[in-house]
Coordinates of N, CA and C in Angstrom, one line a residue:
M80 N 77.8 218.6 -66.8 CA 78.0 219.3 -65.5 C 79.1 218.7 -64.6
F81 N 79.3 217.4 -64.8 CA 80.3 216.6 -64.1 C 81.2 215.9 -65.1
D82 N 82.5 215.9 -64.8 CA 83.4 215.2 -65.7 C 83.6 213.8 -65.3
E83 N 84.3 213.0 -66.1 CA 84.5 211.6 -65.9 C 85.0 211.3 -64.5
E84 N 86.0 212.0 -64.0 CA 86.6 211.8 -62.7 C 85.5 211.9 -61.6
E85 N 84.7 213.0 -61.7 CA 83.7 213.2 -60.7 C 82.6 212.1 -60.7
I86 N 82.3 211.6 -61.9 CA 81.3 210.5 -62.0 C 81.9 209.2 -61.4
C87 N 83.2 209.0 -61.6 CA 83.9 207.8 -61.0 C 83.9 207.9 -59.5
Q88 N 84.0 209.1 -59.0 CA 83.9 209.3 -57.5 C 82.6 208.8 -57.0
M89 N 81.5 209.3 -57.7 CA 80.2 208.9 -57.3 C 80.0 207.4 -57.4
K90 N 80.5 206.8 -58.4 CA 80.3 205.3 -58.6 C 81.0 204.5 -57.5
K91 N 82.1 205.0 -57.0 CA 82.8 204.3 -56.0 C 81.9 204.1 -54.8
V92 N 81.1 205.1 -54.4 CA 80.2 205.0 -53.3 C 79.1 204.1 -53.7
L93 N 78.5 204.2 -54.8 CA 77.3 203.5 -55.2 C 77.6 202.0 -55.5
E94 N 78.8 201.7 -56.0 CA 79.1 200.4 -56.4 C 79.9 199.6 -55.3
D95 N 80.7 200.3 -54.5 CA 81.6 199.6 -53.6 C 81.2 199.6 -52.2
S96 N 80.2 200.4 -51.8 CA 79.8 200.5 -50.4 C 78.6 199.6 -50.2
D97 N 78.1 199.5 -49.0 CA 76.9 198.7 -48.7 C 75.7 199.5 -48.5
M98 N 75.7 200.7 -49.1 CA 74.6 201.6 -49.0 C 73.3 201.0 -49.5
A99 N 73.3 200.5 -50.7 CA 72.0 199.9 -51.2 C 71.6 198.7 -50.4
Q100 N 72.5 197.8 -50.1 CA 72.2 196.6 -49.4 C 71.6 196.9 -48.0
K101 N 72.2 197.9 -47.3 CA 71.8 198.2 -46.0 C 70.6 199.1 -45.8
Y102 N 70.5 200.0 -46.8 CA 69.4 201.1 -46.6 C 68.4 201.1 -47.7
G103 N 68.6 200.2 -48.7 CA 67.7 200.2 -49.9 C 66.4 199.5 -49.7
Y104 N 65.4 199.8 -50.6 CA 64.2 199.1 -50.6 C 63.6 199.3 -52.0
G105 N 62.5 198.5 -52.3 CA 61.9 198.6 -53.6 C 60.6 199.3 -53.6
L106 N 60.3 200.0 -54.7 CA 59.0 200.7 -54.9 C 58.3 200.0 -56.0
P107 N 57.2 199.2 -55.7 CA 56.5 198.5 -56.7 C 55.8 199.5 -57.7
D108 N 55.7 199.0 -59.0 CA 55.0 199.8 -60.0 C 53.7 199.3 -60.5
G109 N 53.2 198.2 -59.8 CA 52.0 197.6 -60.2 C 52.0 196.8 -61.5
Q110 N 53.2 196.6 -62.0 CA 53.4 195.8 -63.2 C 54.4 194.7 -63.0
G111 N 54.6 194.3 -61.8 CA 55.4 193.2 -61.5 C 56.9 193.5 -61.3
K112 N 57.2 194.8 -61.4 CA 58.6 195.2 -61.2 C 58.7 196.3 -60.2
Q113 N 59.9 196.6 -59.8 CA 60.1 197.7 -58.8 C 61.5 198.3 -59.0
A114 N 61.5 199.6 -58.8 CA 62.8 200.4 -58.8 C 63.4 200.3 -57.4
G115 N 64.7 200.3 -57.3 CA 65.4 200.3 -56.0 C 65.6 201.7 -55.6
L116 N 65.4 202.0 -54.3 CA 65.6 203.3 -53.8 C 66.4 203.3 -52.5
V117 N 67.3 204.3 -52.4 CA 67.9 204.7 -51.1 C 67.7 206.2 -51.0
I118 N 67.1 206.6 -49.8 CA 66.8 208.0 -49.6 C 67.4 208.4 -48.3
W119 N 68.0 209.6 -48.3 CA 68.6 210.2 -47.1 C 68.2 211.6 -46.9
S120 N 68.2 212.1 -45.7 CA 67.8 213.5 -45.4 C 68.9 214.5 -45.5
H121 N 70.1 214.2 -45.0 CA 71.1 215.2 -44.9 C 72.3 214.7 -45.7
P122 N 73.1 215.7 -46.2 CA 74.2 215.3 -47.2 C 75.3 214.4 -46.6
G123 N 75.7 214.7 -45.4 CA 76.9 214.0 -44.9 C 78.2 214.4 -45.6
D124 N 79.3 213.7 -45.3 CA 80.6 214.1 -45.8 C 81.2 213.1 -46.8
D125 N 80.4 212.1 -47.2 CA 80.9 211.2 -48.2 C 80.8 211.9 -49.6
V126 N 81.3 211.2 -50.7 CA 81.2 211.9 -52.0 C 79.8 212.3 -52.4
T127 N 78.8 211.4 -52.1 CA 77.5 211.8 -52.6 C 77.0 213.1 -51.8
G128 N 77.4 213.2 -50.6 CA 77.1 214.5 -49.9 C 77.8 215.7 -50.4
I129 N 79.1 215.5 -50.7 CA 79.9 216.6 -51.2 C 79.3 217.1 -52.5
V130 N 78.9 216.2 -53.4 CA 78.2 216.6 -54.7 C 77.1 217.5 -54.4
S131 N 76.2 217.2 -53.5 CA 75.0 218.0 -53.2 C 75.3 219.3 -52.5
R132 N 76.5 219.4 -52.0 CA 76.9 220.7 -51.3 C 77.9 221.5 -52.2
S133 N 78.2 221.0 -53.3 CA 79.2 221.7 -54.2 C 78.6 223.0 -54.7
E134 N 79.5 223.9 -54.9 CA 79.1 225.3 -55.4 C 78.3 225.2 -56.7
K135 N 78.7 224.4 -57.6 CA 78.0 224.4 -58.9 C 76.6 223.9 -58.8
V136 N 76.4 223.0 -57.9 CA 75.0 222.4 -57.7 C 74.2 223.4 -56.9
V137 N 74.7 223.8 -55.8 CA 73.9 224.7 -54.9 C 73.6 226.0 -55.5
D138 N 74.6 226.6 -56.1 CA 74.4 228.0 -56.7 C 73.4 227.9 -57.9
T139 N 73.5 226.9 -58.7 CA 72.6 226.8 -59.8 C 71.2 226.6 -59.4
C140 N 71.0 225.7 -58.4 CA 69.6 225.4 -57.9 C 69.1 226.6 -57.2
Q141 N 69.9 227.3 -56.4 CA 69.5 228.5 -55.7 C 69.0 229.6 -56.7
E142 N 69.8 229.8 -57.8 CA 69.4 230.8 -58.8 C 68.1 230.4 -59.4
L143 N 67.9 229.2 -59.7 CA 66.6 228.7 -60.4 C 65.4 228.9 -59.5
L144 N 65.7 228.8 -58.2 CA 64.5 229.0 -57.2 C 64.4 230.5 -56.8
G145 N 65.0 231.4 -57.6 CA 64.8 232.8 -57.3 C 65.9 233.5 -56.5
G146 N 66.9 232.8 -56.1 CA 68.0 233.4 -55.3 C 67.9 233.4 -53.8
G147 N 66.7 232.9 -53.3 CA 66.6 232.8 -51.8 C 67.4 231.6 -51.3
E148 N 67.6 231.6 -50.0 CA 68.4 230.5 -49.4 C 67.7 229.2 -49.6
I149 N 68.4 228.2 -50.0 CA 67.9 226.8 -50.1 C 68.5 225.9 -49.1
Y150 N 67.8 224.8 -48.9 CA 68.4 223.7 -48.1 C 68.2 222.4 -48.8
H151 N 68.9 221.4 -48.3 CA 68.9 220.0 -48.8 C 67.6 219.3 -48.3
Y152 N 66.6 219.1 -49.1 CA 65.4 218.5 -48.7 C 65.5 217.0 -48.5
H153 N 66.1 216.4 -49.5 CA 66.5 215.0 -49.3 C 67.2 214.6 -50.6
A154 N 67.8 213.4 -50.6 CA 68.5 212.8 -51.8 C 68.0 211.4 -52.1
K155 N 68.2 211.0 -53.3 CA 67.8 209.6 -53.7 C 68.9 209.0 -54.5
F156 N 69.2 207.7 -54.3 CA 69.9 206.9 -55.2 C 68.9 205.9 -55.8
V157 N 68.6 206.1 -57.1 CA 67.6 205.3 -57.8 C 68.3 204.3 -58.7
R158 N 67.9 203.0 -58.5 CA 68.4 201.9 -59.2 C 67.4 201.2 -60.1
K159 N 67.6 201.3 -61.4 CA 66.8 200.5 -62.3 C 67.8 199.4 -62.9
D160 N 67.8 198.3 -62.2 CA 68.7 197.2 -62.7 C 68.3 196.6 -64.0
A161 N 69.2 195.9 -64.6 CA 68.9 195.3 -65.9 C 67.8 194.4 -65.8
Y162 N 66.8 194.5 -66.7 CA 65.6 193.7 -66.9 C 64.6 193.7 -65.8
T163 N 65.0 194.1 -64.6 CA 64.1 194.1 -63.4 C 63.7 195.4 -62.9
G164 N 64.4 196.5 -63.3 CA 64.0 197.8 -62.8 C 62.6 198.3 -63.2
G165 N 61.8 198.7 -62.2 CA 60.5 199.1 -62.5 C 60.3 200.5 -63.0
S166 N 59.0 200.8 -63.3 CA 58.7 202.2 -63.8 C 58.3 203.1 -62.6
F167 N 58.4 204.4 -62.9 CA 57.8 205.4 -62.1 C 56.6 206.0 -62.8
L168 N 55.4 205.9 -62.2 CA 54.2 206.4 -62.8 C 54.2 207.9 -63.0
W169 N 53.3 208.4 -63.9 CA 53.2 209.8 -64.1 C 52.9 210.5 -62.8
H170 N 53.7 211.5 -62.4 CA 53.5 212.2 -61.2 C 54.2 213.5 -61.2
Q171 N 53.9 214.3 -60.2 CA 54.7 215.5 -59.9 C 55.3 215.3 -58.6
D172 N 56.5 215.7 -58.4 CA 57.1 215.6 -57.0 C 56.3 216.3 -56.0
Y173 N 55.7 217.5 -56.4 CA 54.9 218.2 -55.4 C 53.6 217.5 -55.1
G174 N 53.2 216.5 -56.0 CA 52.1 215.7 -55.6 C 52.3 214.9 -54.3
Y175 N 53.6 214.6 -54.1 CA 54.0 213.9 -52.8 C 54.3 215.0 -51.8
W176 N 55.1 216.0 -52.1 CA 55.6 216.9 -51.1 C 54.6 217.9 -50.6
Y177 N 53.5 218.1 -51.4 CA 52.4 218.9 -50.8 C 51.8 218.3 -49.5
K178 N 51.8 217.0 -49.5 CA 51.3 216.3 -48.3 C 52.2 216.3 -47.1
N179 N 53.4 216.9 -47.4 CA 54.4 217.0 -46.3 C 54.4 218.3 -45.6
G180 N 53.5 219.2 -46.0 CA 53.4 220.5 -45.3 C 54.2 221.6 -46.0
N181 N 54.6 221.3 -47.3 CA 55.2 222.4 -48.1 C 54.1 223.2 -48.7
L182 N 53.9 224.4 -48.2 CA 52.7 225.2 -48.7 C 52.9 225.7 -50.1
F183 N 54.1 225.8 -50.6 CA 54.3 226.3 -52.0 C 55.2 225.3 -52.7
P184 N 55.1 225.3 -54.1 CA 55.9 224.3 -54.8 C 57.3 224.9 -55.1
D185 N 57.9 225.5 -54.1 CA 59.2 226.2 -54.3 C 60.3 225.2 -54.1
L186 N 60.3 224.1 -54.8 CA 61.3 223.0 -54.7 C 61.7 222.6 -56.1
L187 N 62.9 222.0 -56.2 CA 63.3 221.4 -57.5 C 64.2 220.2 -57.2
T188 N 64.5 219.5 -58.3 CA 65.4 218.3 -58.2 C 66.4 218.4 -59.3
I189 N 67.6 218.0 -59.0 CA 68.7 217.8 -60.0 C 68.9 216.3 -60.1
F190 N 68.8 215.8 -61.4 CA 68.9 214.4 -61.7 C 70.2 214.2 -62.4
I191 N 71.1 213.3 -61.8 CA 72.4 213.1 -62.3 C 72.6 211.6 -62.6
P192 N 72.6 211.2 -63.9 CA 72.8 209.8 -64.2 C 74.3 209.4 -64.1
V193 N 74.5 208.3 -63.5 CA 75.9 207.8 -63.5 C 76.1 206.7 -64.6
D194 N 75.0 206.3 -65.3 CA 75.1 205.4 -66.4 C 74.4 206.1 -67.6
I195 N 74.6 205.6 -68.8 CA 73.8 206.1 -69.9 C 72.3 205.9 -69.6
S196 N 71.5 206.9 -69.9 CA 70.1 206.8 -69.6 C 69.4 207.1 -70.9
D197 N 68.7 206.0 -71.5 CA 68.1 206.2 -72.8 C 66.7 205.5 -72.8
Q198 N 66.1 205.4 -73.9 CA 64.7 204.9 -74.0 C 64.8 203.3 -73.7
T199 N 65.9 202.7 -74.0 CA 65.9 201.2 -73.8 C 66.0 200.8 -72.3
N200 N 66.5 201.7 -71.5 CA 66.6 201.3 -70.0 C 65.8 202.2 -69.1
G201 N 64.8 202.9 -69.7 CA 63.8 203.6 -68.9 C 64.2 205.0 -68.5
C202 N 64.6 205.8 -69.4 CA 65.0 207.2 -69.1 C 63.8 208.0 -68.7
L203 N 64.1 209.1 -68.1 CA 63.0 210.1 -67.8 C 62.2 210.5 -69.0
Q204 N 60.9 210.7 -68.8 CA 60.0 211.3 -69.7 C 59.3 212.5 -69.0
I205 N 59.4 213.6 -69.6 CA 58.8 214.8 -69.0 C 57.9 215.5 -69.9
L206 N 57.0 216.3 -69.4 CA 56.1 217.2 -70.2 C 56.7 218.6 -70.0
P207 N 57.5 219.1 -70.8 CA 58.1 220.4 -70.6 C 57.0 221.5 -70.6
G208 N 57.2 222.4 -69.6 CA 56.2 223.4 -69.4 C 55.0 223.1 -68.5
S209 N 54.9 221.8 -68.2 CA 53.7 221.3 -67.4 C 53.7 221.9 -66.0
H210 N 54.8 222.4 -65.5 CA 54.8 223.0 -64.2 C 53.9 224.2 -64.1
K211 N 53.5 224.8 -65.2 CA 52.6 225.9 -65.2 C 51.2 225.5 -65.0
C212 N 50.9 224.2 -65.1 CA 49.5 223.7 -64.9 C 49.1 223.7 -63.4
G213 N 50.1 223.9 -62.5 CA 49.7 223.8 -61.1 C 49.8 222.3 -60.7
R214 N 49.4 222.1 -59.4 CA 49.4 220.7 -58.9 C 48.2 220.0 -59.4
I215 N 48.4 218.8 -59.9 CA 47.4 217.9 -60.5 C 47.0 216.9 -59.4
D216 N 45.7 216.5 -59.4 CA 45.3 215.5 -58.5 C 46.1 214.2 -58.6
H217 N 46.4 213.6 -57.5 CA 47.1 212.3 -57.5 C 46.3 211.3 -56.7
F218 N 46.5 210.0 -57.2 CA 45.8 208.9 -56.6 C 46.7 207.7 -56.3
P219 N 46.6 207.0 -55.2 CA 47.4 205.8 -55.0 C 47.3 204.7 -56.0
V220 N 48.4 204.3 -56.6 CA 48.4 203.2 -57.5 C 49.7 202.3 -57.1
A221 N 49.4 201.0 -56.9 CA 50.5 200.1 -56.4 C 51.2 200.8 -55.2
G222 N 52.5 201.0 -55.2 CA 53.1 201.6 -54.1 C 53.4 203.1 -54.3
Q223 N 52.8 203.6 -55.4 CA 53.2 205.0 -55.7 C 51.9 205.9 -55.7
N224 N 52.1 207.2 -56.1 CA 51.0 208.1 -56.3 C 51.1 208.5 -57.8
Q225 N 49.9 208.5 -58.5 CA 49.9 208.7 -59.9 C 49.0 209.9 -60.2
C226 N 49.4 210.8 -61.1 CA 48.6 211.9 -61.6 C 47.2 211.4 -62.2
D227 N 46.2 212.2 -62.1 CA 45.0 211.9 -62.8 C 45.3 211.8 -64.3
L228 N 45.2 210.5 -64.8 CA 45.7 210.3 -66.2 C 44.8 211.0 -67.3
E229 N 43.6 211.2 -67.0 CA 42.8 211.9 -68.0 C 43.3 213.4 -68.1
R230 N 43.7 214.0 -67.0 CA 44.3 215.3 -67.1 C 45.6 215.3 -67.8
V231 N 46.4 214.2 -67.5 CA 47.7 214.1 -68.1 C 47.6 214.0 -69.7
K232 N 46.6 213.2 -70.1 CA 46.4 213.1 -71.6 C 46.1 214.4 -72.2
Q233 N 45.3 215.2 -71.5 CA 44.9 216.6 -72.0 C 46.1 217.5 -72.0
I234 N 47.0 217.4 -71.0 CA 48.2 218.2 -71.0 C 49.2 217.8 -72.1
I235 N 49.3 216.5 -72.3 CA 50.2 216.0 -73.4 C 49.8 216.6 -74.7
E236 N 48.6 216.9 -75.0 CA 48.2 217.5 -76.3 C 48.8 218.9 -76.5
R237 N 49.1 219.6 -75.4 CA 49.7 220.9 -75.5 C 51.2 220.9 -75.1
H238 N 51.6 219.9 -74.3 CA 53.0 219.8 -73.9 C 53.5 218.3 -74.2
P239 N 53.9 218.1 -75.4 CA 54.2 216.7 -75.8 C 55.3 216.1 -74.9
I240 N 55.3 214.8 -74.9 CA 56.3 214.0 -74.1 C 57.7 214.2 -74.7
K241 N 58.7 214.5 -73.8 CA 60.1 214.6 -74.1 C 60.8 213.5 -73.4
H242 N 61.5 212.6 -74.2 CA 62.3 211.5 -73.6 C 63.7 212.2 -73.4
V243 N 64.1 212.2 -72.1 CA 65.3 212.8 -71.7 C 66.5 211.8 -71.7
E244 N 67.1 211.6 -72.8 CA 68.3 210.7 -72.9 C 69.5 211.5 -72.5
M245 N 70.3 210.8 -71.6 CA 71.4 211.5 -71.0 C 72.6 210.6 -70.9
D246 N 73.8 211.2 -70.8 CA 75.0 210.5 -70.6 C 75.5 210.8 -69.2
P247 N 76.4 209.9 -68.7 CA 76.9 210.2 -67.3 C 77.6 211.6 -67.3
G248 N 77.3 212.3 -66.3 CA 77.9 213.7 -66.2 C 76.9 214.8 -66.6
D249 N 75.9 214.4 -67.4 CA 74.8 215.3 -67.6 C 74.0 215.6 -66.4
A250 N 73.2 216.6 -66.4 CA 72.3 216.9 -65.3 C 71.0 217.5 -65.8
L251 N 69.9 217.1 -65.2 CA 68.6 217.7 -65.6 C 68.0 218.3 -64.3
I252 N 67.7 219.6 -64.3 CA 67.1 220.2 -63.1 C 65.6 220.5 -63.5
F253 N 64.7 220.1 -62.6 CA 63.3 220.3 -63.0 C 62.5 220.7 -61.7
H254 N 61.5 221.6 -62.0 CA 60.6 222.1 -61.0 C 59.7 221.0 -60.4
S255 N 59.3 221.2 -59.1 CA 58.5 220.2 -58.4 C 57.2 219.9 -59.0
N256 N 56.7 220.8 -59.9 CA 55.4 220.6 -60.6 C 55.5 220.0 -62.0
V257 N 56.7 219.8 -62.5 CA 56.9 219.2 -63.8 C 56.3 217.7 -63.7
I258 N 55.5 217.4 -64.7 CA 54.9 216.1 -64.7 C 55.9 215.2 -65.4
H259 N 56.2 214.0 -64.8 CA 57.2 213.1 -65.4 C 56.9 211.7 -65.1
T260 N 57.6 210.8 -65.8 CA 57.4 209.4 -65.6 C 58.7 208.7 -66.1
S261 N 58.8 207.4 -66.0 CA 59.9 206.6 -66.6 C 59.4 205.2 -66.8
A262 N 59.8 204.6 -67.9 CA 59.4 203.2 -68.2 C 60.3 202.2 -67.5
P263 N 59.9 201.0 -67.4 CA 60.7 199.9 -66.8 C 62.0 199.7 -67.6
N264 N 63.0 199.1 -67.0 CA 64.2 198.8 -67.7 C 64.1 197.4 -68.2
N265 N 63.9 197.2 -69.5 CA 63.8 195.9 -70.1 C 65.1 195.6 -70.9
S266 N 66.1 196.3 -70.6 CA 67.4 196.1 -71.3 C 68.4 195.4 -70.5
P267 N 69.5 195.0 -71.0 CA 70.6 194.4 -70.3 C 71.5 195.4 -69.6
N268 N 71.1 196.7 -69.7 CA 72.0 197.7 -69.1 C 71.3 198.4 -67.9
R269 N 72.0 198.5 -66.8 CA 71.4 199.1 -65.6 C 71.2 200.6 -65.9
R270 N 70.4 201.3 -65.1 CA 70.2 202.7 -65.1 C 70.1 203.2 -63.7
W271 N 71.3 203.7 -63.3 CA 71.5 204.3 -61.9 C 71.6 205.8 -62.0
A272 N 71.1 206.5 -61.0 CA 71.1 207.9 -61.0 C 71.1 208.4 -59.5
L273 N 71.6 209.6 -59.3 CA 71.5 210.3 -58.1 C 70.6 211.5 -58.3
L274 N 69.7 211.7 -57.3 CA 68.8 212.8 -57.4 C 68.9 213.6 -56.1
Y275 N 69.1 214.9 -56.2 CA 69.1 215.8 -55.1 C 68.0 216.8 -55.1
S276 N 67.2 216.9 -54.1 CA 66.1 217.8 -54.0 C 66.3 219.0 -53.0
Y277 N 65.9 220.2 -53.4 CA 66.2 221.3 -52.6 C 64.9 222.1 -52.4
N278 N 64.8 222.7 -51.2 CA 63.6 223.5 -50.9 C 64.1 224.9 -50.5
L279 N 63.3 225.9 -50.7 CA 63.6 227.2 -50.2 C 63.4 227.3 -48.6
R280 N 64.3 228.0 -48.0 CA 64.1 228.1 -46.5 C 62.8 228.8 -46.2
S281 N 62.4 229.7 -47.0 CA 61.1 230.4 -46.8 C 59.9 229.5 -46.9
N282 N 60.1 228.3 -47.5 CA 59.0 227.3 -47.7 C 59.2 226.2 -46.7
D283 N 59.8 226.4 -45.6 CA 60.0 225.4 -44.6 C 58.6 224.8 -44.2
P284 N 58.6 223.4 -44.3 CA 57.3 222.7 -44.1 C 56.6 223.1 -42.8
V285 N 55.3 223.1 -42.8 CA 54.6 223.6 -41.6 C 54.4 222.5 -40.5
F286 N 54.8 221.3 -40.8 CA 54.8 220.2 -39.8 C 55.9 219.2 -40.1
K287 N 56.3 218.5 -39.1 CA 57.3 217.5 -39.2 C 56.9 216.3 -40.0
H288 N 57.8 215.8 -40.8 CA 57.4 214.6 -41.6 C 58.7 213.8 -41.8
H289 N 58.7 212.9 -42.8 CA 59.9 212.0 -43.0 C 61.0 212.7 -43.7
H290 N 60.8 213.9 -44.3 CA 62.0 214.6 -44.8 C 62.2 215.8 -43.9
P291 N 63.4 216.4 -43.9 CA 63.8 217.4 -42.9 C 63.2 218.8 -43.2
N292 N 63.0 219.4 -42.0 CA 62.7 220.9 -42.1 C 64.0 221.6 -42.4
Y293 N 63.9 222.9 -42.4 CA 65.1 223.7 -42.8 C 66.3 223.4 -41.9
T294 N 67.4 223.1 -42.6 CA 68.7 222.8 -42.0 C 69.7 223.5 -42.8
P295 N 70.6 224.4 -42.2 CA 71.6 225.1 -43.0 C 72.4 224.2 -43.8
L296 N 72.7 224.7 -45.1 CA 73.5 223.9 -46.0 C 74.9 224.4 -46.1
E297 N 75.9 223.6 -45.8 CA 77.3 224.0 -45.8 C 77.9 223.7 -47.2
K298 N 78.0 224.8 -47.9 CA 78.5 224.7 -49.3 C 80.0 224.4 -49.3
V299 N 80.5 223.6 -50.3 CA 81.9 223.3 -50.4 C 82.4 223.7 -51.9
P300 N 83.7 223.9 -52.1 CA 84.2 224.2 -53.4 C 84.0 223.0 -54.3
N301 N 83.9 223.2 -55.6 CA 83.7 222.1 -56.6 C 84.8 221.1 -56.5
A302 N 86.0 221.6 -56.3 CA 87.2 220.7 -56.2 C 87.0 219.6 -55.2
A303 N 86.2 219.8 -54.2 CA 86.0 218.9 -53.1 C 85.5 217.5 -53.6
I304 N 84.8 217.6 -54.7 CA 84.2 216.3 -55.2 C 85.3 215.3 -55.6
K305 N 86.4 215.8 -56.2 CA 87.5 215.0 -56.6 C 88.4 214.7 -55.5
E306 N 88.5 215.6 -54.5 CA 89.4 215.5 -53.4 C 88.9 214.5 -52.3
C307 N 87.6 214.3 -52.2 CA 87.0 213.5 -51.2 C 87.4 212.1 -51.3
R308 N 87.8 211.5 -50.2 CA 88.2 210.1 -50.1 C 87.2 209.3 -49.2
N309 N 86.1 209.8 -48.9 CA 85.1 209.1 -48.0 C 84.1 208.5 -48.9
Y310 N 84.2 207.2 -49.0 CA 83.3 206.4 -49.8 C 82.3 205.5 -49.0
I311 N 82.6 205.4 -47.7 CA 81.8 204.4 -46.9 C 81.3 204.9 -45.6
D312 N 81.7 206.1 -45.2 CA 81.2 206.6 -43.9 C 80.1 207.5 -44.1
F313 N 78.9 207.0 -43.7 CA 77.6 207.7 -44.0 C 77.1 208.4 -42.8
T314 N 77.9 208.7 -41.8 CA 77.5 209.4 -40.6 C 76.7 210.6 -40.9
G315 N 75.5 210.8 -40.2 CA 74.8 212.0 -40.3 C 73.8 212.1 -41.5
K316 N 73.8 211.1 -42.4 CA 72.9 211.2 -43.5 C 71.4 210.9 -43.2
D317 N 71.2 210.1 -42.2 CA 69.8 209.9 -41.7 C 69.0 209.2 -42.9
F318 N 69.3 207.9 -43.1 CA 68.6 207.2 -44.2 C 67.1 207.0 -43.8
L319 N 66.3 207.0 -44.9 CA 64.8 206.9 -44.6 C 64.4 205.5 -44.4
D320 N 63.7 205.2 -43.4 CA 63.0 204.0 -43.2 C 61.6 204.1 -43.9
P321 N 61.4 203.3 -45.0 CA 60.2 203.5 -45.8 C 58.9 203.3 -45.0
S322 N 59.0 202.6 -43.8 CA 57.8 202.4 -43.0 C 57.2 203.7 -42.4
V323 N 58.0 204.8 -42.4 CA 57.5 206.0 -41.9 C 57.1 207.0 -43.0
D324 N 57.2 206.6 -44.2 CA 56.8 207.4 -45.3 C 55.4 207.0 -45.7
K325 N 54.5 207.9 -45.4 CA 53.0 207.7 -45.6 C 52.6 207.9 -47.0
T326 N 53.5 208.4 -47.9 CA 53.1 208.7 -49.2 C 53.3 207.5 -50.2
V327 N 54.0 206.4 -49.7 CA 54.3 205.3 -50.6 C 54.1 204.0 -49.8
K328 N 54.1 202.9 -50.6 CA 54.0 201.6 -50.0 C 55.2 200.8 -50.6
A329 N 56.3 200.6 -49.8 CA 57.5 200.1 -50.3 C 57.7 198.6 -49.9
D330 N 58.6 198.0 -50.6 CA 59.0 196.6 -50.3 C 60.4 196.6 -49.7
K331 N 60.5 196.5 -48.4 CA 61.8 196.5 -47.7 C 62.7 195.3 -48.1
G332 N 62.1 194.3 -48.7 CA 62.9 193.1 -49.1 C 63.7 193.3 -50.3
Q333 N 63.6 194.5 -51.0 CA 64.4 194.7 -52.2 C 65.8 194.7 -51.9

């Protein structure tokens, strides 16, 4: 979905700016490791924001959500560094977002790796078709929320685990009720990715929370990804302070 030049543009922001140092935190996995996260509410005008506003991303996600108007619900820069990057427990995104006042699971996420993502460094694992099971009960574990594992085991019997190995430039788009996980990174290779989540305007949350309510999305041409020269000005992105996120327990010291 993205060519080498576009991925290089994204890497310039992630590698050369102070985004992670200034706004990042760790999410413990209960196994002695943690994944690094940076989360923001609004796209902004830097390269990472332009990607989320590009025609090919917005139009594809809008079509998959039925064609209704969508908005940028939030974005994540996920860092699983070599040897230290933690796991994400079995969960559905809607297991978190249901608690935010989204009455319907009319949300999705596009996962864009900027590094090779494979089984050695903790690639995504999904249960294809599991979104049809509806929202599964979730329980707090370490700093995260985890699906009822007994139910997950039963679902796996009908929807076997798929390891989603990806190259930089690939993209995976998945529904908010897809059950997924990822293992820790025990390899010498980092696993970094950008994730953009979108919600239908018609599913505007019924109360205020740490992610935004409906905000119009200003779409840009695909060419803007390569043309953008803003790698360090994050004005308007509104980075998340993990202390206001009631759905996780983060480590701001990451």
